[in-house]
Amino acid sequence: MHQIAFAQGDGIGPEIMDATRRILDAAESPLDWHEIAIGEKVYLSGETSGIDAASWDVLRRCGVFLKAPITTPRGDGYKSLNVTLRKTLGLFANVRPCRSFHPFVPTRHPDLDLVVVRENEEDLYAGIEHQQTDEVVQCLKLITRPGSEKIVRYAFEYARVYGRKKVSCFTKDNIMKLTDGLFLKVFKEIAAEYPDIESDSWIIDIGAARIADTPERFDVVVMPNLYGDIVSDITAQLTGSVGIAGSANIGETFAMFEAIHGSAPDIAGKNIANPSGLLRAAIMMLHHLGEQHTADKIKNAWLCTLENRIYTEDIFQSGQNAERVGTRAFADAVIEQLGNEPKTFRPTRHSSEVKMTIQPYKRRPAREKTLDGVDVFIHWSGKNVDDLAARIATLHPEFKLLMITNRGVKVWPNGFEETFCTDHWRCRFEKTADAISNTDVAQLLSLMAENGVDFIKTEHLYRFDGDRAYSLGQGQ
Ligand code: NAD
C-alpha cells in the first residue's frame, strides 16, 4: 500500500476528487488515503499560507500528494499555496503531458502529443523584486547550474523512460546570453549523454509560434520557469480543453499531482465539472508510484469512455450518439470500462519496469574567480550625463569609469541626445591596477557616499577561469 495525502480543495474540487477516488478505488489502486485541509477555509481562518502545521506533517510523511484545485482569496497577504509547496518541498520539475483526443475532443491539432517540462523553482519566480529609484523597479532572473541540470536531465530521463524520441529546449539565449545561455549550455552538455534521444533548441518566441502552428513536430519540450508557465497553458488549450490535462510537480523526495485548471467556482456544486484533469493527474501519480498496470487500466478505461462519446458539458459535441453526462455519471462510465482497451486510440501499455530515477546534483569544483571591475547603479534625476560622469570618474585611482548606460543603452561617452533616460544609471568601472578586491570596491562606494552620490546597488564584474562572466552591457 502507498500512503498518499489528498485534499478536496475548493469549488469543483470535492466533486472531481470524489469521482477520481471512486475510479481509483474501483481499479483496486493500492493506496492509503490521508486527507488534509488546504485552501480557502484555511486561508480565511488566518493561515496566510493556506496550509496548517498538521497538514505539513501528513504531507511529509506521505511524500505524495493528490491535490484538487483551491481558491486563493483575493487581496493582499495571501500567499500562493502552489508556490509555497513547490519551493518548500523542492518540486523542481513541472511536467504537463498535452495530447489531443481527436476526433472525440474537438481540436484544430489532431496529432498534438507533447510533454512540457517546466523548471519550477527559479528564474523570475524566485520573487526577488525591488524598487530602486522613483522610476525603476527590478525583478531578478536567477538561472542556476543545479536547477538547469536537474530539469534538463529530468526531461531526457522522462523521454527515455516513456519512449519519447526527441527533447527540444526553448530559451532566449540570443538576448540573455548568460542566464538563458547557461540553460542552453547545460542542455547541450546533457543531450550528449543521451545519444539515443534526438535533441534540438529553439528561440522561445519562434518555438512557441511553431507549437501554436504545428505542435505535432514537438515531443518533449524543456524550458525555464516563466516560458514554461506560458507555453504549458497554450499547449493544454490547443488540445481542445483545459479541463482534461493533469500535471505533476516532482522533487527528489516529494511529488504533487493536480489538474491544470482552477476551482471553477462558476460551476461548483452543479455536478457538471469534468473530472478528467484530476483523473489524469492521478494516473501520473500511479506511474510515479510504480503502479504502471493500474495506471494503464484506468487510462484505457478513460479512453474507452471518450470513444463511447460519453462527455461532460465542457467537451460535449452533439450528434453521433453522443451522451452528455454529469461528473458522477462520467466517473461511473469510466468504472464500467475498467479492463477494456480502446479501439481507435492506441491502448496504453507501460512495462512494469518503467520508473523514473532522479540523480542528485553533483557540485563541480570551484573555478578561479577574478575581479575586472564593478557596475555601480546610481539613482540620479539630472539630465546631462556629462555632469554625472564628471562627479564619479576620478573618485578612486584604482578604477576608471568606462561607460554609463541607462536601461542598458550606452549614454556616456558619446551618447545620443535622442535616447530617453530614466533616473537609474549603470556606471561601469574597470580596474586600473593588476588586481582589485572587495576592499577597493567598498572604498569606491564609500567615496561616492561622501560625495553625495546615491548608489543603489552594485554588480561585480568577474572572470571564472579567465572567461568573462558579465555582459558587455551596451544594449547590444
Ligand atoms: P478555472 O480554471 O477555475 O476556470 C476557468 C474556466 O474553465 C471556467 O469557466 C470554468 O468553469 C472552466 N473549467 C475549469 N475546470 C473545469 C472542469 N474540470 N470542467 C469543466 N469546466 C471547467 O480558472 P479561474 O476561474 O481563473 O480560477 C478560479 C479559481 O481557481 C481562482 O481562485 C484561482 O486562484 C484558482 N486556481 C487554482 C489553481 C490550483 O489550485 N492549482 C489553478 C488555477 C486557478
mmCIF file with all atom_site columns, N, CA and C in Angstrom, residues 262-301:
data_model
loop_
_atom_site.group_PDB
_atom_site.id
_atom_site.type_symbol
_atom_site.label_atom_id
_atom_site.label_alt_id
_atom_site.label_comp_id
_atom_site.label_asym_id
_atom_site.label_entity_id
_atom_site.label_seq_id
_atom_site.pdbx_PDB_ins_code
_atom_site.Cartn_x
_atom_site.Cartn_y
_atom_site.Cartn_z
_atom_site.occupancy
_atom_site.B_iso_or_equiv
_atom_site.pdbx_formal_charge
_atom_site.auth_seq_id
_atom_site.auth_comp_id
_atom_site.auth_asym_id
_atom_site.auth_atom_id
_atom_site.pdbx_PDB_model_num
ATOM 1   N N  . GLY A 1 262 ? -8.398  25.543 -12.510 1.00 0.00 ? 262 GLY A N  1
ATOM 2   C CA . GLY A 1 262 ? -8.648  26.046 -11.163 1.00 0.00 ? 262 GLY A CA 1
ATOM 3   C C  . GLY A 1 262 ? -9.918  25.469 -10.568 1.00 0.00 ? 262 GLY A C  1
ATOM 4   N N  . SER A 1 263 ? -10.428 26.166 -9.547  1.00 0.00 ? 263 SER A N  1
ATOM 5   C CA . SER A 1 263 ? -11.552 25.621 -8.765  1.00 0.00 ? 263 SER A CA 1
ATOM 6   C C  . SER A 1 263 ? -12.909 25.897 -9.409  1.00 0.00 ? 263 SER A C  1
ATOM 7   N N  . ALA A 1 264 ? -12.933 26.585 -10.549 1.00 0.00 ? 264 ALA A N  1
ATOM 8   C CA . ALA A 1 264 ? -14.135 26.824 -11.354 1.00 0.00 ? 264 ALA A CA 1
ATOM 9   C C  . ALA A 1 264 ? -15.374 27.131 -10.503 1.00 0.00 ? 264 ALA A C  1
ATOM 10  N N  . PRO A 1 265 ? -15.334 28.214 -9.705  1.00 0.00 ? 265 PRO A N  1
ATOM 11  C CA . PRO A 1 265 ? -16.476 28.499 -8.818  1.00 0.00 ? 265 PRO A CA 1
ATOM 12  C C  . PRO A 1 265 ? -17.790 28.683 -9.577  1.00 0.00 ? 265 PRO A C  1
ATOM 13  N N  . ASP A 1 266 ? -17.688 29.070 -10.882 1.00 0.00 ? 266 ASP A N  1
ATOM 14  C CA . ASP A 1 266 ? -18.916 29.311 -11.668 1.00 0.00 ? 266 ASP A CA 1
ATOM 15  C C  . ASP A 1 266 ? -19.750 28.047 -11.860 1.00 0.00 ? 266 ASP A C  1
ATOM 16  N N  . ILE A 1 267 ? -19.124 26.871 -11.765 1.00 0.00 ? 267 ILE A N  1
ATOM 17  C CA . ILE A 1 267 ? -19.904 25.639 -11.982 1.00 0.00 ? 267 ILE A CA 1
ATOM 18  C C  . ILE A 1 267 ? -19.863 24.715 -10.756 1.00 0.00 ? 267 ILE A C  1
ATOM 19  N N  . ALA A 1 268 ? -19.375 25.257 -9.632  1.00 0.00 ? 268 ALA A N  1
ATOM 20  C CA . ALA A 1 268 ? -19.220 24.414 -8.431  1.00 0.00 ? 268 ALA A CA 1
ATOM 21  C C  . ALA A 1 268 ? -20.576 23.929 -7.919  1.00 0.00 ? 268 ALA A C  1
ATOM 22  N N  . GLY A 1 269 ? -20.626 22.696 -7.466  1.00 0.00 ? 269 GLY A N  1
ATOM 23  C CA . GLY A 1 269 ? -21.827 22.135 -6.836  1.00 0.00 ? 269 GLY A CA 1
ATOM 24  C C  . GLY A 1 269 ? -22.915 21.755 -7.815  1.00 0.00 ? 269 GLY A C  1
ATOM 25  N N  . LYS A 1 270 ? -22.635 21.835 -9.126  1.00 0.00 ? 270 LYS A N  1
ATOM 26  C CA . LYS A 1 270 ? -23.687 21.576 -10.127 1.00 0.00 ? 270 LYS A CA 1
ATOM 27  C C  . LYS A 1 270 ? -23.562 20.197 -10.750 1.00 0.00 ? 270 LYS A C  1
ATOM 28  N N  . ASN A 1 271 ? -22.558 19.426 -10.358 1.00 0.00 ? 271 ASN A N  1
ATOM 29  C CA . ASN A 1 271 ? -22.348 18.100 -10.921 1.00 0.00 ? 271 ASN A CA 1
ATOM 30  C C  . ASN A 1 271 ? -22.157 18.147 -12.448 1.00 0.00 ? 271 ASN A C  1
ATOM 31  N N  . ILE A 1 272 ? -21.454 19.185 -12.931 1.00 0.00 ? 272 ILE A N  1
ATOM 32  C CA . ILE A 1 272 ? -21.196 19.229 -14.377 1.00 0.00 ? 272 ILE A CA 1
ATOM 33  C C  . ILE A 1 272 ? -19.689 19.292 -14.694 1.00 0.00 ? 272 ILE A C  1
ATOM 34  N N  . ALA A 1 273 ? -18.849 19.425 -13.666 1.00 0.00 ? 273 ALA A N  1
ATOM 35  C CA . ALA A 1 273 ? -17.396 19.565 -13.912 1.00 0.00 ? 273 ALA A CA 1
ATOM 36  C C  . ALA A 1 273 ? -16.827 18.281 -14.506 1.00 0.00 ? 273 ALA A C  1
ATOM 37  N N  . ASN A 1 274 ? -15.842 18.457 -15.346 1.00 0.00 ? 274 ASN A N  1
ATOM 38  C CA . ASN A 1 274 ? -15.133 17.312 -15.928 1.00 0.00 ? 274 ASN A CA 1
ATOM 39  C C  . ASN A 1 274 ? -14.039 16.858 -14.946 1.00 0.00 ? 274 ASN A C  1
ATOM 40  N N  . PRO A 1 275 ? -14.093 15.620 -14.477 1.00 0.00 ? 275 PRO A N  1
ATOM 41  C CA . PRO A 1 275 ? -13.067 15.167 -13.530 1.00 0.00 ? 275 PRO A CA 1
ATOM 42  C C  . PRO A 1 275 ? -11.793 14.693 -14.222 1.00 0.00 ? 275 PRO A C  1
ATOM 43  N N  . SER A 1 276 ? -11.723 14.787 -15.561 1.00 0.00 ? 276 SER A N  1
ATOM 44  C CA . SER A 1 276 ? -10.625 14.155 -16.308 1.00 0.00 ? 276 SER A CA 1
ATOM 45  C C  . SER A 1 276 ? -9.243  14.724 -15.982 1.00 0.00 ? 276 SER A C  1
ATOM 46  N N  . GLY A 1 277 ? -9.161  16.049 -15.730 1.00 0.00 ? 277 GLY A N  1
ATOM 47  C CA . GLY A 1 277 ? -7.859  16.642 -15.422 1.00 0.00 ? 277 GLY A CA 1
ATOM 48  C C  . GLY A 1 277 ? -7.280  16.030 -14.159 1.00 0.00 ? 277 GLY A C  1
ATOM 49  N N  . LEU A 1 278 ? -8.103  15.933 -13.123 1.00 0.00 ? 278 LEU A N  1
ATOM 50  C CA . LEU A 1 278 ? -7.620  15.362 -11.862 1.00 0.00 ? 278 LEU A CA 1
ATOM 51  C C  . LEU A 1 278 ? -7.366  13.857 -12.018 1.00 0.00 ? 278 LEU A C  1
ATOM 52  N N  . LEU A 1 279 ? -8.225  13.207 -12.792 1.00 0.00 ? 279 LEU A N  1
ATOM 53  C CA . LEU A 1 279 ? -8.037  11.763 -13.016 1.00 0.00 ? 279 LEU A CA 1
ATOM 54  C C  . LEU A 1 279 ? -6.700  11.511 -13.729 1.00 0.00 ? 279 LEU A C  1
ATOM 55  N N  . ARG A 1 280 ? -6.395  12.332 -14.726 1.00 0.00 ? 280 ARG A N  1
ATOM 56  C CA . ARG A 1 280 ? -5.137  12.122 -15.453 1.00 0.00 ? 280 ARG A CA 1
ATOM 57  C C  . ARG A 1 280 ? -3.936  12.469 -14.571 1.00 0.00 ? 280 ARG A C  1
ATOM 58  N N  . ALA A 1 281 ? -4.126  13.421 -13.647 1.00 0.00 ? 281 ALA A N  1
ATOM 59  C CA . ALA A 1 281 ? -3.061  13.687 -12.671 1.00 0.00 ? 281 ALA A CA 1
ATOM 60  C C  . ALA A 1 281 ? -2.878  12.452 -11.783 1.00 0.00 ? 281 ALA A C  1
ATOM 61  N N  . ALA A 1 282 ? -3.989  11.825 -11.398 1.00 0.00 ? 282 ALA A N  1
ATOM 62  C CA . ALA A 1 282 ? -3.912  10.627 -10.546 1.00 0.00 ? 282 ALA A CA 1
ATOM 63  C C  . ALA A 1 282 ? -3.237  9.483  -11.296 1.00 0.00 ? 282 ALA A C  1
ATOM 64  N N  . ILE A 1 283 ? -3.455  9.406  -12.603 1.00 0.00 ? 283 ILE A N  1
ATOM 65  C CA . ILE A 1 283 ? -2.781  8.365  -13.402 1.00 0.00 ? 283 ILE A CA 1
ATOM 66  C C  . ILE A 1 283 ? -1.263  8.617  -13.391 1.00 0.00 ? 283 ILE A C  1
ATOM 67  N N  . MET A 1 284 ? -0.872  9.885  -13.505 1.00 0.00 ? 284 MET A N  1
ATOM 68  C CA . MET A 1 284 ? 0.565   10.219 -13.418 1.00 0.00 ? 284 MET A CA 1
ATOM 69  C C  . MET A 1 284 ? 1.108   9.823  -12.047 1.00 0.00 ? 284 MET A C  1
ATOM 70  N N  . MET A 1 285 ? 0.277   10.019 -11.019 1.00 0.00 ? 285 MET A N  1
ATOM 71  C CA . MET A 1 285 ? 0.713   9.646  -9.657  1.00 0.00 ? 285 MET A CA 1
ATOM 72  C C  . MET A 1 285 ? 0.950   8.133  -9.571  1.00 0.00 ? 285 MET A C  1
ATOM 73  N N  . LEU A 1 286 ? 0.053   7.354  -10.173 1.00 0.00 ? 286 LEU A N  1
ATOM 74  C CA . LEU A 1 286 ? 0.223   5.892  -10.138 1.00 0.00 ? 286 LEU A CA 1
ATOM 75  C C  . LEU A 1 286 ? 1.514   5.492  -10.861 1.00 0.00 ? 286 LEU A C  1
ATOM 76  N N  . HIS A 1 287 ? 1.804   6.144  -11.996 1.00 0.00 ? 287 HIS A N  1
ATOM 77  C CA . HIS A 1 287 ? 3.082   5.874  -12.678 1.00 0.00 ? 287 HIS A CA 1
ATOM 78  C C  . HIS A 1 287 ? 4.244   6.177  -11.751 1.00 0.00 ? 287 HIS A C  1
ATOM 79  N N  . HIS A 1 288 ? 4.161   7.336  -11.091 1.00 0.00 ? 288 HIS A N  1
ATOM 80  C CA . HIS A 1 288 ? 5.239   7.744  -10.186 1.00 0.00 ? 288 HIS A CA 1
ATOM 81  C C  . HIS A 1 288 ? 5.448   6.705  -9.086  1.00 0.00 ? 288 HIS A C  1
ATOM 82  N N  . LEU A 1 289 ? 4.350   6.109  -8.634  1.00 0.00 ? 289 LEU A N  1
ATOM 83  C CA . LEU A 1 289 ? 4.432   5.116  -7.557  1.00 0.00 ? 289 LEU A CA 1
ATOM 84  C C  . LEU A 1 289 ? 4.846   3.741  -8.074  1.00 0.00 ? 289 LEU A C  1
ATOM 85  N N  . GLY A 1 290 ? 5.010   3.636  -9.387  1.00 0.00 ? 290 GLY A N  1
ATOM 86  C CA . GLY A 1 290 ? 5.412   2.346  -9.962  1.00 0.00 ? 290 GLY A CA 1
ATOM 87  C C  . GLY A 1 290 ? 4.234   1.420  -10.212 1.00 0.00 ? 290 GLY A C  1
ATOM 88  N N  . GLU A 1 291 ? 3.005   1.935  -10.115 1.00 0.00 ? 291 GLU A N  1
ATOM 89  C CA . GLU A 1 291 ? 1.805   1.113  -10.340 1.00 0.00 ? 291 GLU A CA 1
ATOM 90  C C  . GLU A 1 291 ? 1.377   1.244  -11.808 1.00 0.00 ? 291 GLU A C  1
ATOM 91  N N  . GLN A 1 292 ? 2.267   0.798  -12.705 1.00 0.00 ? 292 GLN A N  1
ATOM 92  C CA . GLN A 1 292 ? 2.023   1.006  -14.142 1.00 0.00 ? 292 GLN A CA 1
ATOM 93  C C  . GLN A 1 292 ? 0.757   0.279  -14.615 1.00 0.00 ? 292 GLN A C  1
ATOM 94  N N  . HIS A 1 293 ? 0.552   -0.926 -14.101 1.00 0.00 ? 293 HIS A N  1
ATOM 95  C CA . HIS A 1 293 ? -0.566  -1.729 -14.585 1.00 0.00 ? 293 HIS A CA 1
ATOM 96  C C  . HIS A 1 293 ? -1.904  -1.038 -14.256 1.00 0.00 ? 293 HIS A C  1
ATOM 97  N N  . THR A 1 294 ? -2.030  -0.585 -13.023 1.00 0.00 ? 294 THR A N  1
ATOM 98  C CA . THR A 1 294 ? -3.274  0.093  -12.613 1.00 0.00 ? 294 THR A CA 1
ATOM 99  C C  . THR A 1 294 ? -3.442  1.404  -13.386 1.00 0.00 ? 294 THR A C  1
ATOM 100 N N  . ALA A 1 295 ? -2.320  2.115  -13.548 1.00 0.00 ? 295 ALA A N  1
ATOM 101 C CA . ALA A 1 295 ? -2.383  3.387  -14.291 1.00 0.00 ? 295 ALA A CA 1
ATOM 102 C C  . ALA A 1 295 ? -2.894  3.131  -15.714 1.00 0.00 ? 295 ALA A C  1
ATOM 103 N N  . ASP A 1 296 ? -2.349  2.122  -16.372 1.00 0.00 ? 296 ASP A N  1
ATOM 104 C CA . ASP A 1 296 ? -2.756  1.814  -17.752 1.00 0.00 ? 296 ASP A CA 1
ATOM 105 C C  . ASP A 1 296 ? -4.227  1.395  -17.811 1.00 0.00 ? 296 ASP A C  1
ATOM 106 N N  . LYS A 1 297 ? -4.637  0.604  -16.815 1.00 0.00 ? 297 LYS A N  1
ATOM 107 C CA . LYS A 1 297 ? -6.041  0.126  -16.805 1.00 0.00 ? 297 LYS A CA 1
ATOM 108 C C  . LYS A 1 297 ? -7.003  1.324  -16.753 1.00 0.00 ? 297 LYS A C  1
ATOM 109 N N  . ILE A 1 298 ? -6.684  2.281  -15.896 1.00 0.00 ? 298 ILE A N  1
ATOM 110 C CA . ILE A 1 298 ? -7.571  3.454  -15.749 1.00 0.00 ? 298 ILE A CA 1
ATOM 111 C C  . ILE A 1 298 ? -7.511  4.317  -17.012 1.00 0.00 ? 298 ILE A C  1
ATOM 112 N N  . LYS A 1 299 ? -6.303  4.523  -17.535 1.00 0.00 ? 299 LYS A N  1
ATOM 113 C CA . LYS A 1 299 ? -6.161  5.354  -18.737 1.00 0.00 ? 299 LYS A CA 1
ATOM 114 C C  . LYS A 1 299 ? -6.958  4.737  -19.893 1.00 0.00 ? 299 LYS A C  1
ATOM 115 N N  . ASN A 1 300 ? -6.837  3.436  -20.064 1.00 0.00 ? 300 ASN A N  1
ATOM 116 C CA . ASN A 1 300 ? -7.555  2.782  -21.162 1.00 0.00 ? 300 ASN A CA 1
ATOM 117 C C  . ASN A 1 300 ? -9.068  2.877  -20.973 1.00 0.00 ? 300 ASN A C  1
ATOM 118 N N  . ALA A 1 301 ? -9.526  2.736  -19.730 1.00 0.00 ? 301 ALA A N  1
ATOM 119 C CA . ALA A 1 301 ? -10.972 2.848  -19.457 1.00 0.00 ? 301 ALA A CA 1
ATOM 120 C C  . ALA A 1 301 ? -11.450 4.263  -19.780 1.00 0.00 ? 301 ALA A C  1
#
